Short mmCIF file of C-alpha atoms in Angstrom, two decimals:
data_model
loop_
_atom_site.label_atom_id
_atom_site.label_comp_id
_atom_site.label_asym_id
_atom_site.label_seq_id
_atom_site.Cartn_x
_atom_site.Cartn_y
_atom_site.Cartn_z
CA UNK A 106 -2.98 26.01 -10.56
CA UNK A 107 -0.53 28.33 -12.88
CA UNK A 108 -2.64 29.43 -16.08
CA UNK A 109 -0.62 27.58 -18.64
CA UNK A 110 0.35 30.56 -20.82
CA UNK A 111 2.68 31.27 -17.36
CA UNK A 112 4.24 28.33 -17.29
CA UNK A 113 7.59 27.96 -18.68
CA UNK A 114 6.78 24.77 -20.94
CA UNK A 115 6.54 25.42 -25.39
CA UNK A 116 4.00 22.96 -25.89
CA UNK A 117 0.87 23.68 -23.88
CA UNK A 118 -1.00 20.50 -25.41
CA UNK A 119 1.63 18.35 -23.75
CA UNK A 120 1.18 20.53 -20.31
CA UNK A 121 -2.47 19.94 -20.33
CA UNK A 122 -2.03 16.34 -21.30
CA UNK A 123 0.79 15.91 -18.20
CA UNK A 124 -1.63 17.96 -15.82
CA UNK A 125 -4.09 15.34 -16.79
CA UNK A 126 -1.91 12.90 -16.19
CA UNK A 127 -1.28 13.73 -12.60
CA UNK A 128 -4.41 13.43 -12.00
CA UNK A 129 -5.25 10.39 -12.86
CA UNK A 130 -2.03 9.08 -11.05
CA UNK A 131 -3.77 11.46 -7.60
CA UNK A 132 -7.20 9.33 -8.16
CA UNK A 133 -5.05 5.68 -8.52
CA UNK A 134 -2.44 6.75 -5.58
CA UNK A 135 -4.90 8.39 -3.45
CA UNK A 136 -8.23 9.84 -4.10
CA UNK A 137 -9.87 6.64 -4.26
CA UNK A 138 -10.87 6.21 -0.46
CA UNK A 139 -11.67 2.54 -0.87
CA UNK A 140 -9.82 1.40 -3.56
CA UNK A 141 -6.71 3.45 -3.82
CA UNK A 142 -2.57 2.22 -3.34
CA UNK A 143 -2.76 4.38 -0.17
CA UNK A 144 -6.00 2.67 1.18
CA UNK A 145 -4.29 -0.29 0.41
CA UNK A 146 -0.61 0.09 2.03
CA UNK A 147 -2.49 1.92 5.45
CA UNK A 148 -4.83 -0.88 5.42
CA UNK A 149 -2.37 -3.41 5.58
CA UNK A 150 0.33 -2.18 7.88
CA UNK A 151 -2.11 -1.38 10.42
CA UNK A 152 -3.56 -4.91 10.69
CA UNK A 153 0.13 -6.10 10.15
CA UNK A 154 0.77 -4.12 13.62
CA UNK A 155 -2.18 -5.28 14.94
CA UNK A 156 -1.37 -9.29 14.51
CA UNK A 157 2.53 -8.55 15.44
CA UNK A 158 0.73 -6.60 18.63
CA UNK A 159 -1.57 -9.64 19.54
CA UNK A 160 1.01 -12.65 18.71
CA UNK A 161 3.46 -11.09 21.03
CA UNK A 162 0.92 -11.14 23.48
CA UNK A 163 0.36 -14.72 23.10
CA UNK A 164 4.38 -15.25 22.87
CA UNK A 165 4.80 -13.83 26.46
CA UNK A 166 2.34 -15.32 28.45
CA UNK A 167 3.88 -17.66 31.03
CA UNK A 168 3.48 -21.71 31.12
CA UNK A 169 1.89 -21.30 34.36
CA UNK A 170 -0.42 -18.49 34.20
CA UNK A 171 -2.32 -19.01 30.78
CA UNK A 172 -5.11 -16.97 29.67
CA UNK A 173 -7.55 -15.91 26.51
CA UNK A 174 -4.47 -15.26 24.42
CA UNK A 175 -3.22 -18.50 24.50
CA UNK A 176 -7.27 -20.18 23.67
CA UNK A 177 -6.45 -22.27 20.97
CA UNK A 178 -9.90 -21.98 18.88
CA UNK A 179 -8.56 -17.94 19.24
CA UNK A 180 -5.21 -18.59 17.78
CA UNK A 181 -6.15 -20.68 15.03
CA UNK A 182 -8.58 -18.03 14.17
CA UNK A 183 -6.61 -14.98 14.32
CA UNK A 184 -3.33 -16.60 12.93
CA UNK A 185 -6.03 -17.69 9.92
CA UNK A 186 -7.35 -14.43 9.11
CA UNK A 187 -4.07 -12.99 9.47
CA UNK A 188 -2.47 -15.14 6.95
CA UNK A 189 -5.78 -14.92 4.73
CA UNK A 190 -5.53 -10.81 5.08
CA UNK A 191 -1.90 -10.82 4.20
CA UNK A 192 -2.44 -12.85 0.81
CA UNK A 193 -5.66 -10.53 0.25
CA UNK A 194 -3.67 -7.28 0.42
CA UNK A 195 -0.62 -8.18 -1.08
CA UNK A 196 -2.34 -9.85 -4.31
CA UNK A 197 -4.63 -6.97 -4.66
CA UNK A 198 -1.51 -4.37 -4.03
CA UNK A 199 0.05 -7.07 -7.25
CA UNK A 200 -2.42 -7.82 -9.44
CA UNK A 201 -1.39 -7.23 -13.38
CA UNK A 202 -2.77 -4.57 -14.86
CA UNK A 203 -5.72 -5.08 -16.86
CA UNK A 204 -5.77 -5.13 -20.76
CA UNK A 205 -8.82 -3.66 -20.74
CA UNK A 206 -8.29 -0.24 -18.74
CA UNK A 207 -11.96 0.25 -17.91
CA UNK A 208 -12.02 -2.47 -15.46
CA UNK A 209 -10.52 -0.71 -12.86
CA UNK A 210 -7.64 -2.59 -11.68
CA UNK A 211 -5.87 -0.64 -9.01
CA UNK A 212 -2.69 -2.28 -8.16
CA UNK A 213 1.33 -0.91 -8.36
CA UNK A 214 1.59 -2.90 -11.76
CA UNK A 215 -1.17 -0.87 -13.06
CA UNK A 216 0.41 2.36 -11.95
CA UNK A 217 3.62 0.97 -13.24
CA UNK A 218 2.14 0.58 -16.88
CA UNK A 219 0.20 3.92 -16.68
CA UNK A 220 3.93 5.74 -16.29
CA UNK A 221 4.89 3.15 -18.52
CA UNK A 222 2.25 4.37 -21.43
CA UNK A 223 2.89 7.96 -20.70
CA UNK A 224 6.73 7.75 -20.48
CA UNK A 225 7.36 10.62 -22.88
CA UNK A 226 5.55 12.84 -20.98
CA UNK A 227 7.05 12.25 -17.54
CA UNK A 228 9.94 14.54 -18.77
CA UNK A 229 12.23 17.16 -16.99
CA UNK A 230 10.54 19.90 -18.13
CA UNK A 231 6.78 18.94 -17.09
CA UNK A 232 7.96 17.90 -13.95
CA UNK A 233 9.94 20.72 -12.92
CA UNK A 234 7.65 23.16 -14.54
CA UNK A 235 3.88 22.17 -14.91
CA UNK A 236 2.78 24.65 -12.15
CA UNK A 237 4.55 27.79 -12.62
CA UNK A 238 7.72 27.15 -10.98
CA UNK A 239 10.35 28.33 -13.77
CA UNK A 240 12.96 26.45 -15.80
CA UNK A 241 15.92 27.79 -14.45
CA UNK A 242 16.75 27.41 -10.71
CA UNK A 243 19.05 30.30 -10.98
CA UNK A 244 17.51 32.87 -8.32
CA UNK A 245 16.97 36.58 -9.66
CA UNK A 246 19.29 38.94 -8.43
CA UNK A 247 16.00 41.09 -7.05
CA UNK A 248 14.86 38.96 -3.70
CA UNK A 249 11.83 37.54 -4.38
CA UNK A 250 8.90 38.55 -2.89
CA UNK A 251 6.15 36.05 -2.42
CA UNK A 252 3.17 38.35 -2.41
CA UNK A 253 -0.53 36.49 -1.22
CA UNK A 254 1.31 33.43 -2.38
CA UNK A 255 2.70 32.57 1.10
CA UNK A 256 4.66 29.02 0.30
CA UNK A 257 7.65 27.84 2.63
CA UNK A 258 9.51 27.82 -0.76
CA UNK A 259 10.84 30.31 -3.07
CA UNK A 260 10.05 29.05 -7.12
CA UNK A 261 13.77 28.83 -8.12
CA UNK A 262 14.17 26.75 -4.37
CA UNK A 263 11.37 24.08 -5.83
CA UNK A 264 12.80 24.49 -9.17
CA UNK A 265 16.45 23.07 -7.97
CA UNK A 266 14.91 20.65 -6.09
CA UNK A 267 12.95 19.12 -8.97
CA UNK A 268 15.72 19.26 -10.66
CA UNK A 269 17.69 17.31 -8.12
CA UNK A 270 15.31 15.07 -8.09
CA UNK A 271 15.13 14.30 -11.61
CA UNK A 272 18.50 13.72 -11.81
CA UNK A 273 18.23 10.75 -9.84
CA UNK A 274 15.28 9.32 -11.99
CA UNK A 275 16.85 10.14 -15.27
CA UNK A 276 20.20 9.50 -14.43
CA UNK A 277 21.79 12.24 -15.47
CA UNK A 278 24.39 14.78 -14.10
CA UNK A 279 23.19 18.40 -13.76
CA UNK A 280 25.56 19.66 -16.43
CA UNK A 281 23.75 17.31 -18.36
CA UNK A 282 20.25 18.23 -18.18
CA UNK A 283 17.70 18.90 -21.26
CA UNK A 284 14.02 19.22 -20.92
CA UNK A 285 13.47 16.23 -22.95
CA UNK A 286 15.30 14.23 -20.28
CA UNK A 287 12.88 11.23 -19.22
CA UNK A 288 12.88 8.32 -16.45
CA UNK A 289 15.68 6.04 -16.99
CA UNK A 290 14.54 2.53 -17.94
CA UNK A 291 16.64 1.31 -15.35
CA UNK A 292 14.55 2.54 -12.96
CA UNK A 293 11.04 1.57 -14.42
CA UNK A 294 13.04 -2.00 -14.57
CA UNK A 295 14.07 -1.56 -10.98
CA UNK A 296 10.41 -1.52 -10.07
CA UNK A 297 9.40 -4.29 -12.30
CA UNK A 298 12.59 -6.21 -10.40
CA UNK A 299 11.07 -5.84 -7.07
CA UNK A 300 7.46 -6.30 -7.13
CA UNK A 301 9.06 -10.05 -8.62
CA UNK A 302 10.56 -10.27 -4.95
CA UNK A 303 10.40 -13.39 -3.81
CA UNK A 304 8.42 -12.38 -0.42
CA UNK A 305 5.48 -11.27 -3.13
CA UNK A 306 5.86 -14.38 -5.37
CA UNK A 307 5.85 -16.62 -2.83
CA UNK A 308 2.86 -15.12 -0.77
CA UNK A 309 0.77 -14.49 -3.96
CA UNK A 310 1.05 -18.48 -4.15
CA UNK A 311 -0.35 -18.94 -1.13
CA UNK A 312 -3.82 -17.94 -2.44
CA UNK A 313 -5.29 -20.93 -2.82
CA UNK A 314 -3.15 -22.70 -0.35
CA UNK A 315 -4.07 -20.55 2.93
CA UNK A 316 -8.12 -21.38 1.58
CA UNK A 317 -7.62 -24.43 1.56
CA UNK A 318 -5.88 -25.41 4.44
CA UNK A 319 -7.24 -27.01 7.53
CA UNK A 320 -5.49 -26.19 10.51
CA UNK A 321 -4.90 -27.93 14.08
CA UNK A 322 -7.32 -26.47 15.94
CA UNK A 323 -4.65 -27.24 19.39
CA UNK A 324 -1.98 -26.15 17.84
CA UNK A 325 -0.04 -22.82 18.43
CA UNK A 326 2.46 -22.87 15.94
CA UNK A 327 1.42 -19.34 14.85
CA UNK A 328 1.30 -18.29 10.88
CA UNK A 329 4.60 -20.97 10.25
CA UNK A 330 1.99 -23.54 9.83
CA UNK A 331 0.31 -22.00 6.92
CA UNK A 332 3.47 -21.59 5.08
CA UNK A 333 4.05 -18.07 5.95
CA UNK A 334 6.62 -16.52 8.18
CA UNK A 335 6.86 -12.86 10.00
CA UNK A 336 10.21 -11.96 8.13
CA UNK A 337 8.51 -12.70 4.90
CA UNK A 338 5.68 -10.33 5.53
CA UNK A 339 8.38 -7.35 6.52
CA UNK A 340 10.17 -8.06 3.13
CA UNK A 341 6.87 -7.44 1.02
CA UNK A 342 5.67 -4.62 3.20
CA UNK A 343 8.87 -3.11 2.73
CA UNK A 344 8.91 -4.15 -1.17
CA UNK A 345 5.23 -2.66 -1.41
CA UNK A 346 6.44 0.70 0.73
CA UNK A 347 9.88 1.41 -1.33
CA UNK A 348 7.56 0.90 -5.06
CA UNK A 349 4.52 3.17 -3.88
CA UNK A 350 6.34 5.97 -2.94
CA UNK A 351 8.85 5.87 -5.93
CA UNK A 352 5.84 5.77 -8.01
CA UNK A 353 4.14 8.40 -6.64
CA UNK A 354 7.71 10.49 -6.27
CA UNK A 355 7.31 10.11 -10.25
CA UNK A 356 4.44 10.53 -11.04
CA UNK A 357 3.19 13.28 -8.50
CA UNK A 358 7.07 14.58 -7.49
CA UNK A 359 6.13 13.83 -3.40
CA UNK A 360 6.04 10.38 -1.23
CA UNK A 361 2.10 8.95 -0.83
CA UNK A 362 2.07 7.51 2.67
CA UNK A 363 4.93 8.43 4.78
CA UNK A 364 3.04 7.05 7.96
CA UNK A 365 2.00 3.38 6.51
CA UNK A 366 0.79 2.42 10.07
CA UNK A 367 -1.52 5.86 11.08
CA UNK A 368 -1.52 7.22 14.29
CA UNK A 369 -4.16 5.52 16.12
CA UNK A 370 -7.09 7.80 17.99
CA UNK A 371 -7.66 5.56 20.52
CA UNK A 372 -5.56 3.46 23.02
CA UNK A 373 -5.02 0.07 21.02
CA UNK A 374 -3.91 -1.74 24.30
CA UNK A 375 -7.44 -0.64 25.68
CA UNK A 376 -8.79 -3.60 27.81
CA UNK A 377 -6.23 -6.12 26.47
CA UNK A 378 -5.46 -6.90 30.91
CA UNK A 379 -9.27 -7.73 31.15
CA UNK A 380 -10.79 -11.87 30.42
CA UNK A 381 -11.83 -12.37 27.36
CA UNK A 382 -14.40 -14.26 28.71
CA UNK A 383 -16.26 -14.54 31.94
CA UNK A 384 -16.59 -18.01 33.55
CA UNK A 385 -20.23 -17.38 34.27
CA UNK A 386 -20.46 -16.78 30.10
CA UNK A 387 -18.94 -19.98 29.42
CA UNK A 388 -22.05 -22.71 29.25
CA UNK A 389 -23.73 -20.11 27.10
CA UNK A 390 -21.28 -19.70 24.57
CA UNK A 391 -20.32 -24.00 24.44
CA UNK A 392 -24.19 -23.87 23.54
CA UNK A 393 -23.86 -21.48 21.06
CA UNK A 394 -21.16 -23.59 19.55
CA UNK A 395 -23.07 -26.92 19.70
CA UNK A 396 -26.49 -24.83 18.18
CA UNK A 397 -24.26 -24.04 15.68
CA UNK A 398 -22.81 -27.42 14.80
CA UNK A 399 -26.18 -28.61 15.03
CA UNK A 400 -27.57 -26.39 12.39
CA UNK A 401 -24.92 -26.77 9.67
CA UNK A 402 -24.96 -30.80 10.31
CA UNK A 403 -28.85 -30.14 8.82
CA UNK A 404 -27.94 -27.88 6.29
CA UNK A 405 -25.98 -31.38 4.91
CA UNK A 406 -28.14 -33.57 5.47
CA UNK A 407 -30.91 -32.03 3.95
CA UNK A 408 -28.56 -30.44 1.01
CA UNK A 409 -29.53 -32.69 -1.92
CA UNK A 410 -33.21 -32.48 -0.94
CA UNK A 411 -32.95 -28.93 -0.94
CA UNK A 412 -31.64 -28.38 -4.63
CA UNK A 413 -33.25 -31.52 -6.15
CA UNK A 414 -36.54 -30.98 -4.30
CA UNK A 415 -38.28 -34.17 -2.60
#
């Protein structure tokens, strides 16, 4: 990083506070490998493909010719978990920030309040020039001459292109610019506006509905029966995609995922022509079942006994 007595900003306090800043917003957006927006979004669109992989599967097998795909214990369970993985990721990906900072909620509305709190400091000037790249996009007459510092930009080229940028957030016409300029409410309320979709509304109330609900175990009427549908999931993906990377276009001046489903490193249709099960496994695995039936059936019986004691 630029020492800050190179960088073309007055107040240093405010660059160190801004630098600071982005850093925090690198550990919400990013850093955290478990817990972070981008853990988040990957996680989710790559199960999302997954299901939408697997259900069209089970869509295409003929009347005639039925196999594993079509096995309604499997259907009810994957459409289940599906539906119960959706609600997970999008409530996390929506949960209000916390009043207490310290408890570590890491959703888009908590990234939306930290810009919110910090709003003065988002400004042109930090943006454009907390690492060194100068003020003015106005090239030198001399051709510049990169050095050791081998970049596929010029500054004055990622100075104009801040500035272009920032335009667009602040709403403001280049023969209008000022260092103070800040994000335009209008687009903080923008982002408010559509994590209120209704694709995230109405999934976040599903929360205690898809629990809950006790499915037909013969039926294949796919994730319609727990209230959800396909199209709904692509509008709060997309909802979820457009406010992460804004965010992180503020905040950090680049987009965050770019590839929300990841390349996978191994063939996902590997073995998906092969049984699921073998007929010779099947007497086995209907005992399994019944041991298992068995065994929570005692569990009840005996469950009173158990916490009152005999």
């Amino acid at each position: 990083m630029t020492p800050a007595e190179d960088c073309d900003i007055a107040d240093k306090a405010d660059l160190a506070a801004y630098r600071a800043l982005r850093e925090r917003a690198h550990v919400l957006l990013r850093r955290d490998e478990e817990h972070s927006i981008f853990a988040q979004i990957i996680d989710f669109n790559w199960r999302d493909a997954t299901y939408r992989m697997i259900n069209e599967a089970r869509r295409t097998v003929a009347p005639d010719h039925k196999n594993a795909a079509v096995a309604p214990v499997l259907g009810e369970f994957i459409d289940q978990s599906y539906v119960m993985g959706v609600v997970a990721a999008v409530g996390r990906l929506t949960d209000p920030a916390a009043e207490d900072e310290g408890r570590g909620v890491v959703s888009l509305p908590t990234v939306l309040r930290f810009l919110r709190d910090n709003h003065s400091l988002v400004r042109r000037e930090m943006f454009v020039c907390f690492d060194g790249a100068p003020y003015d996009p106005t090239p030198p007459e001399e051709p510049w001459d990169p050095g050791v510092r081998w970049v596929a930009k010029g500054p004055h080229d990622i100075s104009r292109d801040r500035h272009d940028l920032f335009d667009r957030l602040s709403r403001k016409s280049p023969d209008r610019r000022a260092r103070t300029d800040v994000v335009h409410r209008k687009v903080l309320a923008a982002l408010e506006d559509r994590l209120a979709h209704t694709a995230i509304t109405g999934i976040r109330r599903h929360r205690n509905k898809v629990v809950s609900h006790a499915a037909d175990a013969a039926s294949r009427g796919g994730i319609e029966r727990f209230g959800l549908k396909l199209e709904t999931v692509d509008q709060a993906s997309r909802v979820l995609i457009e406010v992460t990377e804004t965010l992180a276009t503020i905040l950090t001046g680049e987009i965050l995922v770019g590839m929300p489903v990841p390349v996978a490193t191994f063939d996902v249709l590997e073995h998906f022509a092969e049984p699921f099960a073998f007929e010779s496994d099947l007497e086995a695995l209907q005992d399994l079942w019944d041991e298992t039936t068995r065994t929570r059936e005692g569990w009840s019986e005996a469950a009173v006994e158990a916490v009152l004691g005999r």
